[in-house]
């Protein structure tokens, strides 16, 4: 059975331990070099060929920095890349196919971006050794598979790549949007794609003045205007609202319809479903190893991912399957105990007005907030939080409010634990089991804030918000940067905390599955982005989803196996039928 030993470089702290991994290893005690301590760094290297897998070092290490993993026998000899001894390893690769959109879905840290970088020719696969493998070795390795021809041509395959992180784009490209797109345009498509992605109005804007959503759309357009054989899109929906996600999905599908091969990494399952033909599931242990499954049709692939079991490979990669249910309203809401009501409000900025119609929120209720970007959702949230004063109307209640902002800029020069303690004081008895553990914040407590990734910052920001005692929790875009499992466990944590504390929450989100999973009712924002916004509701889920999705122009049905909402293909029989009946979000 193949075995790998992984050392989490962020957790290993040789200056703060007694090198227990070395001291207690039975191999070392009998004179072997199973664990060798580097003289310069003080960190251990575990020699996998000598390690018996006893697991003693795993339990003895005070910082839980070591994982010893026994892999399925079938993975023997299937290692594609390793970042070095005791570091992350990737097994198998996705397969690009001409005229098809192939999706990749899986937990963060299981190698999706590594796989894309290899296929895009930006990272030479080393098959587990120290050096990138030469073409002859790769040819032998992939012999008989669809990837053999791919690697034979890899120097000549033209690829276009949209990276995951786009926030740093203004540091590497300079100039105005229109000029940049014109320069990248090899297909004569920049005008068409600017319109399709809603960039026409920012063509003369400098890149450094763009919002996150505008940068994302520019990055998608700049990739799609290139002439390439294979297009790679790494998380194209981050920072986009539902309208923009659908437009991006149509642009991506358009490339496949023009005969190109397209590979997409995406955590928004509704979007993945909407744009892909096939799906590869990635499973493994985050930051330790990842395995790319064989491709499956998009419906089956997403269901397999939710089920946590790959039948053909006979691999269970998650203990529980994920199910979506049509929930009854929370008990507190049935009892109808109002938490607070707000009157008609208005907020005006230069060139923008938000009108808030009167509404009430019940005890124990989670209200999902949906609508396009720049329509006033954050303004509404900030008025409730007391951060903005309404121009017309007054909020008379005195309720304690905890707010998680959409932006994750946390300036604090210390550890996560120190930051949490400064914000919420002593941790109460339920904080750890109810919030820190399910949000996977516990392993981050010793880390410094400036070292954290977007997903890690998101989880600690949610924990900090929910850790504060409050009557109303305002949680703005909790699913950004999180993978599917983290999104759903976050939704569960929010619901549990709100119900148990008899509080109420507004959750702003663009991921339809997360909205469906977390909300009791919906507050819908309509209007014209950047000009005028108006709230409708809170409405029941069915009414709210119908109103919202009618505006977006997309219909959903439920998958009979998992209960998850699936976007209907535009113009399909179901799409037309549901639109005629006015049932955009089929709840049956
Ligand atoms: S792995 Fe654990 S025991 Fe070993 S040096 Fe690192 S922190 Fe210390
Ligand atoms: S698993 Fe056992 S044999 Fe392997 S390095 Fe750890 S203590 Fe040594």
Coordinates of C-alpha atoms and ligand atoms in Angstrom, one line a residue:
X1 CA 0.0 0.0 0.0
X2 CA 1.5 3.4 -1.0
X3 CA 2.1 5.6 2.0
X4 CA 3.0 9.3 2.2
X5 CA 4.2 11.4 5.2
X6 CA 3.2 15.0 5.1
X7 CA 4.7 17.8 7.2
X8 CA 2.5 20.9 7.5
X9 CA 5.2 23.6 7.2
X10 CA 3.0 26.3 8.8
X11 CA 2.2 24.1 11.8
X12 CA 5.7 22.7 12.5
X13 CA 7.4 24.8 15.1
X14 CA 10.7 23.2 16.0
X15 CA 11.7 26.0 18.3
X16 CA 8.6 25.4 20.5
X17 CA 8.7 21.6 20.8
X18 CA 11.1 18.9 22.0
X19 CA 11.4 17.3 18.5
X20 CA 9.0 14.6 19.6
X21 CA 8.7 13.4 16.0
X22 CA 12.3 12.4 16.1
X23 CA 12.6 11.3 19.8
X24 CA 9.7 8.8 19.8
X25 CA 10.0 7.3 16.3
X26 CA 10.7 3.6 16.7
X27 CA 12.8 3.6 13.5
X28 CA 15.1 6.3 14.9
X29 CA 15.3 4.5 18.2
X30 CA 16.6 1.4 16.5
X31 CA 19.2 3.4 14.6
X32 CA 17.4 4.1 11.3
X33 CA 17.2 7.5 9.6
X34 CA 13.4 7.4 9.4
X35 CA 13.2 10.9 10.7
X36 CA 16.2 13.3 10.1
X37 CA 16.3 16.8 11.6
X38 CA 17.7 19.5 9.3
X39 CA 20.5 21.3 11.0
X40 CA 19.7 24.6 9.4
X41 CA 15.9 24.8 9.8
X42 CA 15.4 22.4 12.7
X43 CA 12.6 20.7 10.8
X44 CA 12.2 17.0 10.3
X45 CA 12.3 15.0 7.0
X46 CA 10.4 11.7 7.2
X47 CA 11.8 9.1 4.9
X48 CA 8.7 7.3 3.6
X49 CA 10.5 4.2 2.5
X50 CA 11.7 3.6 6.1
X51 CA 8.5 4.7 7.9
X52 CA 6.3 1.8 9.1
X53 CA 3.2 4.0 9.5
X54 CA 2.9 3.4 13.2
X55 CA 1.5 6.9 13.7
X56 CA 3.4 7.7 16.9
X57 CA 4.9 10.9 15.6
X58 CA 1.4 12.1 14.5
X59 CA 0.2 11.8 18.1
X60 CA 3.3 13.0 19.8
X61 CA 3.8 16.2 17.8
X62 CA 2.3 19.0 20.0
X63 CA 1.4 21.0 16.9
X64 CA -0.3 18.2 14.9
X65 CA 2.0 19.0 12.1
X66 CA 2.4 15.5 10.7
X67 CA 0.0 13.3 8.7
X68 CA 0.8 9.7 7.7
X69 CA -1.5 8.6 5.0
X70 CA -2.1 5.2 3.5
X71 CA -3.3 5.5 -0.1
X72 CA -5.4 3.1 -2.1
X73 CA -3.3 0.5 -3.9
X74 CA -4.5 1.7 -7.3
X75 CA -2.6 5.0 -6.8
X76 CA 0.8 3.2 -6.7
X77 CA 2.8 4.7 -9.5
X78 CA 0.1 7.3 -10.4
X79 CA 1.8 10.3 -8.8
X80 CA 1.8 13.3 -11.2
X81 CA 3.5 15.9 -9.1
X82 CA 5.0 16.5 -5.7
X83 CA 6.2 19.8 -4.3
X84 CA 9.1 18.1 -2.5
X85 CA 9.7 15.6 0.3
X86 CA 6.8 15.4 2.8
X87 CA 4.9 18.0 0.8
X88 CA 1.7 18.0 -1.2
X89 CA 1.3 15.2 -3.8
X90 CA -1.2 15.1 -6.8
X91 CA -2.4 11.9 -8.4
X92 CA -3.9 11.7 -11.8
X93 CA -5.0 14.6 -14.0
X94 CA -8.1 16.0 -15.6
X95 CA -8.5 15.4 -19.4
X96 CA -9.2 18.4 -21.7
X97 CA -11.6 17.5 -24.6
X98 CA -12.2 19.6 -27.7
X99 CA -15.7 21.1 -27.8
X100 CA -16.4 20.3 -24.1
X101 CA -16.3 22.1 -20.8
X102 CA -14.7 19.9 -18.2
X103 CA -15.3 21.0 -14.6
X104 CA -13.2 20.3 -11.5
X105 CA -14.8 20.2 -8.1
X106 CA -13.3 19.4 -4.7
X107 CA -12.1 20.7 -1.5
X108 CA -9.7 23.7 -1.3
X109 CA -6.1 22.4 -1.0
X110 CA -6.6 19.2 -3.0
X111 CA -4.7 20.2 -6.1
X112 CA -7.1 21.8 -8.5
X113 CA -4.9 24.7 -9.3
X114 CA -1.8 22.5 -9.5
X115 CA -3.6 20.3 -12.1
X116 CA -4.5 23.4 -14.2
X117 CA -1.0 24.8 -14.0
X118 CA 0.4 21.4 -15.2
X119 CA -2.0 21.2 -18.1
X120 CA -1.5 24.8 -19.0
X121 CA 2.3 24.0 -19.3
X122 CA 3.1 26.4 -16.5
X123 CA 4.4 23.7 -14.1
X124 CA 6.4 20.7 -15.3
X125 CA 5.1 17.5 -13.7
X126 CA 7.9 15.6 -11.8
X127 CA 6.0 12.4 -11.2
X128 CA 7.2 12.6 -7.6
X129 CA 10.9 13.0 -8.2
X130 CA 13.0 16.2 -7.7
X131 CA 13.2 17.3 -11.3
X132 CA 10.5 17.9 -14.0
X133 CA 10.0 14.7 -16.0
X134 CA 11.5 14.8 -19.6
X135 CA 9.0 14.3 -22.5
X136 CA 10.2 10.7 -23.1
X137 CA 9.3 9.7 -19.5
X138 CA 6.0 11.5 -19.7
X139 CA 5.2 9.7 -22.9
X140 CA 5.8 6.4 -21.2
X141 CA 3.8 7.4 -18.1
X142 CA 0.7 8.4 -20.0
X143 CA 0.9 5.6 -22.6
X144 CA -2.5 4.4 -23.7
X145 CA -4.4 7.3 -22.0
X146 CA -6.0 10.4 -23.6
X147 CA -3.3 12.5 -22.0
X148 CA -0.5 10.8 -24.0
X149 CA -1.3 12.8 -27.1
X150 CA -1.7 15.9 -25.0
X151 CA 1.7 15.7 -23.4
X152 CA 3.3 14.8 -26.8
X153 CA 2.1 18.2 -28.1
X154 CA 2.3 20.2 -24.8
X155 CA 4.9 22.7 -26.2
X156 CA 2.8 23.3 -29.2
X157 CA -0.7 23.3 -27.6
X158 CA -1.7 27.0 -27.3
X159 CA -3.4 27.7 -23.9
X160 CA -5.1 30.6 -22.3
X161 CA -5.3 30.8 -18.6
X162 CA -7.4 32.8 -16.1
X163 CA -5.7 32.5 -12.7
X164 CA -7.6 32.1 -9.5
X165 CA -6.3 35.3 -7.8
X166 CA -7.2 38.4 -9.7
X167 CA -6.9 41.0 -6.9
X168 CA -3.2 41.5 -7.8
X169 CA -3.9 42.1 -11.5
X170 CA -3.4 45.9 -11.3
X171 CA 0.2 45.3 -10.2
X172 CA 1.0 43.3 -13.3
X173 CA -1.0 45.0 -16.0
X174 CA -1.3 48.7 -16.5
X175 CA -3.6 50.9 -18.6
X176 CA -7.2 51.1 -19.5
X177 CA -9.6 48.2 -19.9
X178 CA -10.4 48.7 -23.5
X179 CA -6.8 49.1 -24.6
X180 CA -5.8 46.0 -22.6
X181 CA -8.5 43.9 -24.2
X182 CA -7.7 45.2 -27.7
X183 CA -4.0 44.2 -27.2
X184 CA -4.9 40.7 -26.0
X185 CA -7.6 40.2 -28.7
X186 CA -6.5 37.5 -31.2
X187 CA -10.0 36.4 -32.2
X188 CA -11.6 39.8 -33.0
X189 CA -14.0 39.2 -30.1
X190 CA -13.2 42.0 -27.6
X191 CA -16.3 44.1 -28.4
X192 CA -18.7 41.1 -28.3
X193 CA -17.2 39.8 -25.0
X194 CA -17.1 43.3 -23.4
X195 CA -20.8 43.5 -24.0
X196 CA -21.5 39.9 -22.9
X197 CA -19.6 40.5 -19.6
X198 CA -21.0 44.0 -18.9
X199 CA -17.6 45.7 -19.4
X200 CA -18.7 48.2 -22.0
X201 CA -19.1 51.0 -19.5
X202 CA -15.6 50.6 -18.0
X203 CA -13.6 50.3 -21.2
X204 CA -11.9 53.7 -20.6
X205 CA -11.3 53.1 -16.9
X206 CA -7.9 52.4 -15.6
X207 CA -7.3 48.9 -14.3
X208 CA -6.2 50.1 -10.9
X209 CA -9.7 51.7 -10.3
X210 CA -11.7 48.5 -11.0
X211 CA -13.7 46.7 -8.3
X212 CA -13.1 42.9 -7.6
X213 CA -16.1 42.0 -9.8
X214 CA -14.8 44.2 -12.7
X215 CA -11.3 42.8 -12.4
X216 CA -12.8 39.2 -12.6
X217 CA -14.8 40.0 -15.7
X218 CA -11.8 41.7 -17.3
X219 CA -9.7 38.6 -16.6
X220 CA -12.3 36.3 -18.1
X221 CA -12.6 38.5 -21.2
X222 CA -8.8 38.8 -21.6
X223 CA -8.6 35.0 -21.5
X224 CA -11.5 34.3 -23.9
X225 CA -10.3 36.8 -26.6
X226 CA -7.1 34.8 -27.0
X227 CA -6.8 32.3 -29.8
X228 CA -6.0 29.0 -28.0
X229 CA -6.6 25.3 -28.2
X230 CA -7.4 25.0 -24.5
X231 CA -8.9 27.5 -22.1
X232 CA -8.5 27.3 -18.3
X233 CA -10.6 29.2 -15.9
X234 CA -9.7 29.0 -12.2
X235 CA -12.7 30.1 -10.1
X236 CA -14.4 32.5 -12.6
X237 CA -17.4 33.3 -10.3
X238 CA -15.5 34.8 -7.4
X239 CA -16.6 38.4 -6.8
X240 CA -19.5 38.1 -9.4
X241 CA -23.2 38.3 -8.7
X242 CA -25.6 35.8 -10.1
X243 CA -26.3 37.8 -13.3
X244 CA -22.6 38.2 -13.9
X245 CA -21.9 34.5 -13.1
X246 CA -24.5 33.4 -15.7
X247 CA -23.0 35.8 -18.3
X248 CA -19.5 34.4 -17.6
X249 CA -20.8 30.8 -17.8
X250 CA -22.3 31.6 -21.3
X251 CA -19.0 33.1 -22.5
X252 CA -17.2 30.0 -21.3
X253 CA -19.7 27.6 -22.9
X254 CA -19.4 29.7 -26.1
X255 CA -15.7 28.7 -26.4
X256 CA -16.6 25.0 -26.2
X257 CA -19.4 25.5 -28.7
X258 CA -16.7 27.0 -31.0
X259 CA -14.8 23.7 -30.7
X260 CA -12.3 24.6 -28.0
X261 CA -11.4 22.5 -25.0
X262 CA -12.2 24.2 -21.7
X263 CA -11.4 23.4 -18.1
X264 CA -13.0 25.1 -15.2
X265 CA -12.4 25.0 -11.5
X266 CA -15.5 26.2 -9.7
X267 CA -17.1 26.0 -6.2
X268 CA -20.5 27.3 -7.1
X269 CA -22.2 24.1 -8.0
X270 CA -25.2 25.7 -9.7
X271 CA -22.7 27.5 -12.1
X272 CA -20.6 24.3 -12.5
X273 CA -23.8 22.5 -13.5
X274 CA -24.8 25.2 -15.8
X275 CA -21.7 25.4 -17.9
X276 CA -20.0 22.0 -17.8
X277 CA -20.4 18.8 -19.9
X278 CA -18.3 16.6 -17.6
X279 CA -17.0 16.8 -14.1
X280 CA -13.8 15.4 -12.5
X281 CA -14.1 15.1 -8.7
X282 CA -11.0 15.9 -6.7
X283 CA -10.7 14.2 -3.3
X284 CA -7.9 13.7 -0.8
X285 CA -6.7 15.5 2.3
X286 CA -6.3 19.3 1.9
X287 CA -2.7 20.4 1.8
X288 CA -1.5 16.7 1.9
X289 CA -2.6 15.0 -1.3
X290 CA -5.3 15.1 -4.0
X291 CA -6.6 12.6 -6.5
X292 CA -8.4 13.5 -9.7
X293 CA -11.2 11.0 -10.5
X294 CA -12.1 9.9 -14.0
X295 CA -14.6 12.2 -15.7
X296 CA -18.4 11.8 -15.3
X297 CA -21.3 13.5 -16.9
X298 CA -22.1 16.8 -15.1
X299 CA -25.2 15.6 -13.2
X300 CA -23.6 12.3 -12.1
X301 CA -20.3 14.0 -11.3
X302 CA -21.8 16.6 -9.0
X303 CA -24.1 14.0 -7.3
X304 CA -21.1 11.7 -6.7
X305 CA -19.2 14.7 -5.2
X306 CA -22.2 15.4 -2.9
X307 CA -22.6 11.7 -2.1
X308 CA -18.9 11.4 -1.1
X309 CA -18.5 8.0 -2.7
X310 CA -16.9 7.0 -6.0
X311 CA -18.6 3.7 -6.9
X312 CA -16.3 2.7 -9.8
X313 CA -13.2 3.4 -7.8
X314 CA -14.8 2.1 -4.6
X315 CA -13.6 5.1 -2.7
X316 CA -15.5 6.8 0.1
X317 CA -13.9 10.2 0.5
X318 CA -16.4 11.8 2.9
X319 CA -18.2 10.0 5.8
X320 CA -21.6 11.7 5.2
X321 CA -23.3 12.6 2.0
X322 CA -24.6 16.2 1.5
X323 CA -28.4 16.5 1.0
X324 CA -30.5 19.5 0.2
X325 CA -33.9 19.5 1.8
X326 CA -37.0 21.6 1.5
X327 CA -36.9 22.6 5.2
X328 CA -39.9 23.6 7.2
X329 CA -39.6 27.1 8.5
X330 CA -37.8 27.3 11.9
X331 CA -39.9 26.7 15.0
X332 CA -39.4 30.2 16.3
X333 CA -40.7 31.6 13.0
X334 CA -43.8 29.4 13.1
X335 CA -44.5 30.9 16.5
X336 CA -44.3 34.2 14.8
X337 CA -42.3 36.1 17.5
X338 CA -41.0 39.2 15.7
X339 CA -37.4 40.2 16.5
X340 CA -37.6 43.7 15.1
X341 CA -39.3 45.7 12.4
X342 CA -37.9 48.5 10.3
X343 CA -39.8 51.3 8.6
X344 CA -39.5 52.7 5.1
X345 CA -36.0 54.0 4.7
X346 CA -34.0 55.8 2.0
X347 CA -30.3 56.3 1.5
X348 CA -29.0 58.6 -1.2
X349 CA -25.4 58.9 -2.4
X350 CA -24.2 60.9 -5.4
X351 CA -26.0 59.2 -8.4
X352 CA -27.5 56.3 -6.3
X353 CA -30.6 55.9 -4.2
X354 CA -31.7 52.9 -2.2
X355 CA -35.3 52.5 -1.1
X356 CA -36.0 50.1 1.7
X357 CA -39.7 49.0 2.1
X358 CA -40.9 48.2 5.6
X359 CA -40.2 44.7 6.9
X360 CA -40.0 42.4 10.0
X361 CA -37.7 39.7 11.0
X362 CA -38.6 36.8 13.3
X363 CA -36.7 35.3 16.2
X364 CA -34.4 32.5 15.1
X365 CA -34.7 33.4 11.5
X366 CA -32.1 33.6 8.7
X367 CA -33.0 36.0 5.9
X368 CA -31.1 35.5 2.7
X369 CA -30.3 38.7 0.8
X370 CA -30.1 38.4 -3.0
X371 CA -29.6 40.8 -5.9
X372 CA -27.0 42.1 -8.3
X373 CA -23.8 43.8 -7.3
X374 CA -24.0 47.6 -6.7
X375 CA -27.7 47.5 -5.9
X376 CA -27.5 48.6 -2.2
X377 CA -27.2 45.3 -0.3
X378 CA -24.2 46.3 1.7
X379 CA -25.7 49.8 2.2
X380 CA -28.8 48.2 3.7
X381 CA -26.7 46.0 5.9
X382 CA -24.6 48.9 7.1
X383 CA -27.7 51.0 7.9
X384 CA -28.9 48.2 10.1
X385 CA -25.5 47.9 11.7
X386 CA -25.6 51.7 12.5
X387 CA -22.6 52.3 10.3
X388 CA -24.6 54.5 7.9
X389 CA -27.4 56.9 8.8
X390 CA -30.5 56.7 6.5
X391 CA -31.3 59.9 4.5
X392 CA -35.0 59.4 5.0
X393 CA -36.6 57.4 7.9
X394 CA -35.1 56.4 11.3
X395 CA -34.2 53.0 12.8
X396 CA -35.6 53.2 16.3
X397 CA -34.4 49.9 17.7
X398 CA -31.6 49.4 20.0
X399 CA -30.3 45.9 19.2
X400 CA -26.8 44.6 19.5
X401 CA -25.5 44.0 16.0
X402 CA -22.5 41.8 14.9
X403 CA -21.3 42.5 11.3
X404 CA -19.0 40.5 9.0
X405 CA -18.0 42.7 6.2
X406 CA -17.7 41.6 2.5
X407 CA -14.1 42.7 2.5
X408 CA -11.5 40.7 4.4
X409 CA -8.9 43.3 5.2
X410 CA -7.9 42.6 8.8
X411 CA -5.0 44.7 10.1
X412 CA -3.6 43.0 13.2
X413 CA 0.0 42.0 13.8
X414 CA -0.6 38.8 15.8
X415 CA -2.0 35.4 15.8
X416 CA -5.6 34.4 15.0
X417 CA -6.2 33.5 18.7
X418 CA -5.0 36.9 19.9
X419 CA -7.2 38.7 17.4
X420 CA -10.3 36.6 18.3
X421 CA -9.7 37.2 22.0
X422 CA -9.2 40.9 21.5
X423 CA -12.5 41.0 19.6
X424 CA -14.7 38.7 21.6
X425 CA -12.9 38.4 25.0
X426 CA -12.8 35.0 26.8
X427 CA -14.1 32.1 24.6
X428 CA -17.4 30.8 26.0
X429 CA -17.9 27.0 26.5
X430 CA -19.9 26.7 23.2
X431 CA -17.5 28.7 21.1
X432 CA -15.2 25.9 20.3
X433 CA -17.6 23.0 19.6
X434 CA -20.3 25.2 18.0
X435 CA -18.1 27.5 15.9
X436 CA -14.3 27.0 15.9
X437 CA -14.4 23.3 15.2
X438 CA -17.0 23.1 12.4
X439 CA -15.5 26.2 10.7
X440 CA -12.0 24.5 10.9
X441 CA -10.6 27.5 12.7
X442 CA -9.0 25.6 15.5
X443 CA -5.9 24.6 13.5
X444 CA -5.4 28.2 12.5
X445 CA -5.3 29.7 16.1
X446 CA -1.5 29.7 16.3
X447 CA -1.1 31.2 12.8
X448 CA -0.4 34.9 12.1
X449 CA -3.2 36.7 10.3
X450 CA -0.9 38.0 7.5
X451 CA 0.0 34.4 6.5
X452 CA -3.6 33.3 5.9
X453 CA -5.3 32.6 2.6
X454 CA -8.6 34.2 1.5
X455 CA -10.5 31.1 2.6
X456 CA -8.8 31.0 6.0
X457 CA -9.5 34.7 6.5
X458 CA -13.1 34.2 5.6
X459 CA -13.5 31.4 8.1
X460 CA -12.0 33.4 11.0
X461 CA -14.0 36.5 10.1
X462 CA -17.2 34.4 10.3
X463 CA -16.1 32.9 13.6
X464 CA -15.4 36.3 15.0
X465 CA -18.8 37.6 13.9
X466 CA -20.7 34.6 15.3
X467 CA -18.6 34.6 18.5
X468 CA -19.9 38.0 19.5
X469 CA -23.1 38.2 21.6
X470 CA -25.7 40.0 19.4
X471 CA -29.4 40.2 18.5
X472 CA -28.8 40.6 14.8
X473 CA -26.0 39.1 12.7
X474 CA -25.2 40.7 9.4
X475 CA -23.1 38.4 7.3
X476 CA -21.9 39.7 4.0
X477 CA -20.8 37.2 1.4
X478 CA -19.7 34.3 3.7
X479 CA -19.1 31.9 0.8
X480 CA -16.5 33.9 -1.1
X481 CA -13.2 31.9 -1.2
X482 CA -14.7 28.8 0.5
X483 CA -15.1 25.4 -1.2
X484 CA -18.5 23.6 -1.4
X485 CA -18.1 21.7 1.9
X486 CA -17.0 24.8 3.8
X487 CA -19.9 26.8 2.3
X488 CA -22.4 24.2 3.5
X489 CA -20.8 23.7 6.9
X490 CA -20.8 27.5 7.3
X491 CA -24.5 27.6 6.5
X492 CA -25.2 24.9 9.1
X493 CA -23.2 26.8 11.7
X494 CA -25.0 30.1 11.0
X495 CA -28.4 28.4 11.3
X496 CA -27.5 26.5 14.5
X497 CA -26.1 29.6 16.2
X498 CA -29.0 31.8 15.2
X499 CA -31.7 29.3 16.3
X500 CA -30.0 28.5 19.6
X501 CA -29.4 32.1 20.6
X502 CA -32.9 33.1 19.4
X503 CA -31.2 35.9 17.4
X504 CA -31.7 36.8 13.7
X505 CA -29.4 37.0 10.7
X506 CA -29.2 38.6 7.3
X507 CA -26.9 36.7 5.0
X508 CA -25.9 38.3 1.7
X509 CA -24.8 35.7 -0.9
X510 CA -24.5 35.0 -4.6
X511 CA -24.2 31.2 -4.4
X512 CA -27.7 29.9 -5.0
X513 CA -27.1 26.6 -3.3
X514 CA -25.7 28.4 -0.2
X515 CA -28.7 30.8 -0.2
X516 CA -31.1 27.9 -0.5
X517 CA -29.3 26.0 2.3
X518 CA -29.1 28.9 4.8
X519 CA -32.3 31.0 4.4
X520 CA -35.7 30.8 5.9
X521 CA -36.9 33.8 3.8
X522 CA -35.5 36.1 1.2
X523 CA -35.0 39.8 0.9
X524 CA -34.8 40.6 -2.8
X525 CA -33.1 43.7 -4.2
X526 CA -34.3 44.9 -7.6
X527 CA -33.5 48.0 -9.6
X528 CA -30.6 49.3 -11.8
X529 CA -27.1 48.6 -10.5
X530 CA -25.2 51.8 -9.5
X531 CA -28.3 53.9 -10.0
X532 CA -31.3 52.8 -8.0
X533 CA -32.1 49.9 -5.7
X534 CA -35.3 48.7 -3.9
X535 CA -35.9 46.0 -1.4
X536 CA -38.8 43.5 -1.7
X537 CA -39.7 41.4 1.3
X538 CA -38.6 39.5 3.3
X539 CA -40.6 37.0 1.2
X540 CA -41.2 33.3 1.6
X541 CA -38.5 31.2 -0.2
X542 CA -40.7 30.2 -3.1
X543 CA -42.0 33.7 -3.8
X544 CA -38.6 35.3 -3.2
X545 CA -36.7 32.9 -5.4
X546 CA -39.4 33.3 -8.2
X547 CA -39.1 37.1 -8.0
X548 CA -35.3 37.1 -8.0
X549 CA -34.8 34.5 -10.7
X550 CA -37.4 36.0 -13.0
X551 CA -35.2 39.1 -13.0
X552 CA -32.1 36.9 -13.7
X553 CA -34.0 34.9 -16.4
X554 CA -33.0 31.5 -15.2
X555 CA -35.0 28.6 -13.8
X556 CA -34.0 25.8 -11.4
X557 CA -35.4 22.4 -10.6
X558 CA -34.4 20.0 -7.9
X559 CA -32.3 16.9 -8.5
X560 CA -34.4 13.9 -7.4
X561 CA -31.4 12.1 -5.9
X562 CA -29.7 14.9 -3.8
X563 CA -32.4 17.6 -3.7
X564 CA -29.9 20.2 -4.9
X565 CA -31.2 23.0 -7.1
X566 CA -30.1 22.6 -10.7
X567 CA -30.2 25.4 -13.3
X568 CA -32.2 24.4 -16.4
X569 CA -30.5 24.8 -19.7
X570 CA -31.8 28.0 -21.3
X571 CA -34.6 27.3 -23.8
X572 CA -35.0 23.6 -22.7
X573 CA -38.5 22.1 -22.3
X574 CA -38.4 22.5 -18.5
X575 CA -37.0 26.0 -18.7
X576 CA -39.9 27.1 -21.0
X577 CA -42.5 25.2 -19.0
X578 CA -41.4 26.6 -15.6
X579 CA -41.2 30.2 -17.0
X580 CA -44.8 29.8 -18.3
X581 CA -46.0 28.6 -14.9
X582 CA -44.0 31.3 -13.1
X583 CA -42.1 28.7 -11.1
X584 CA -38.5 29.7 -11.4
X585 CA -37.3 27.8 -8.4
X586 CA -39.2 24.5 -8.3
X587 CA -39.6 23.5 -4.7
X588 CA -41.5 20.3 -5.1
Ligands
LIG1 S1 6.8 17.9 13.4 FE1 6.1 18.5 15.5 S2 7.5 17.5 16.9 FE2 8.5 17.5 14.9 S3 9.7 19.4 14.8 FE3 7.7 19.9 13.9 S4 6.5 20.7 15.6 FE4 8.2 19.5 16.5
LIG2 S1 4.8 7.0 11.5 FE1 6.0 5.9 13.0 S2 7.7 5.1 11.8 FE2 6.8 6.7 10.6 S3 8.0 8.5 11.1 FE3 6.2 8.5 12.4 S4 6.9 7.5 14.3 FE4 8.4 7.0 12.7

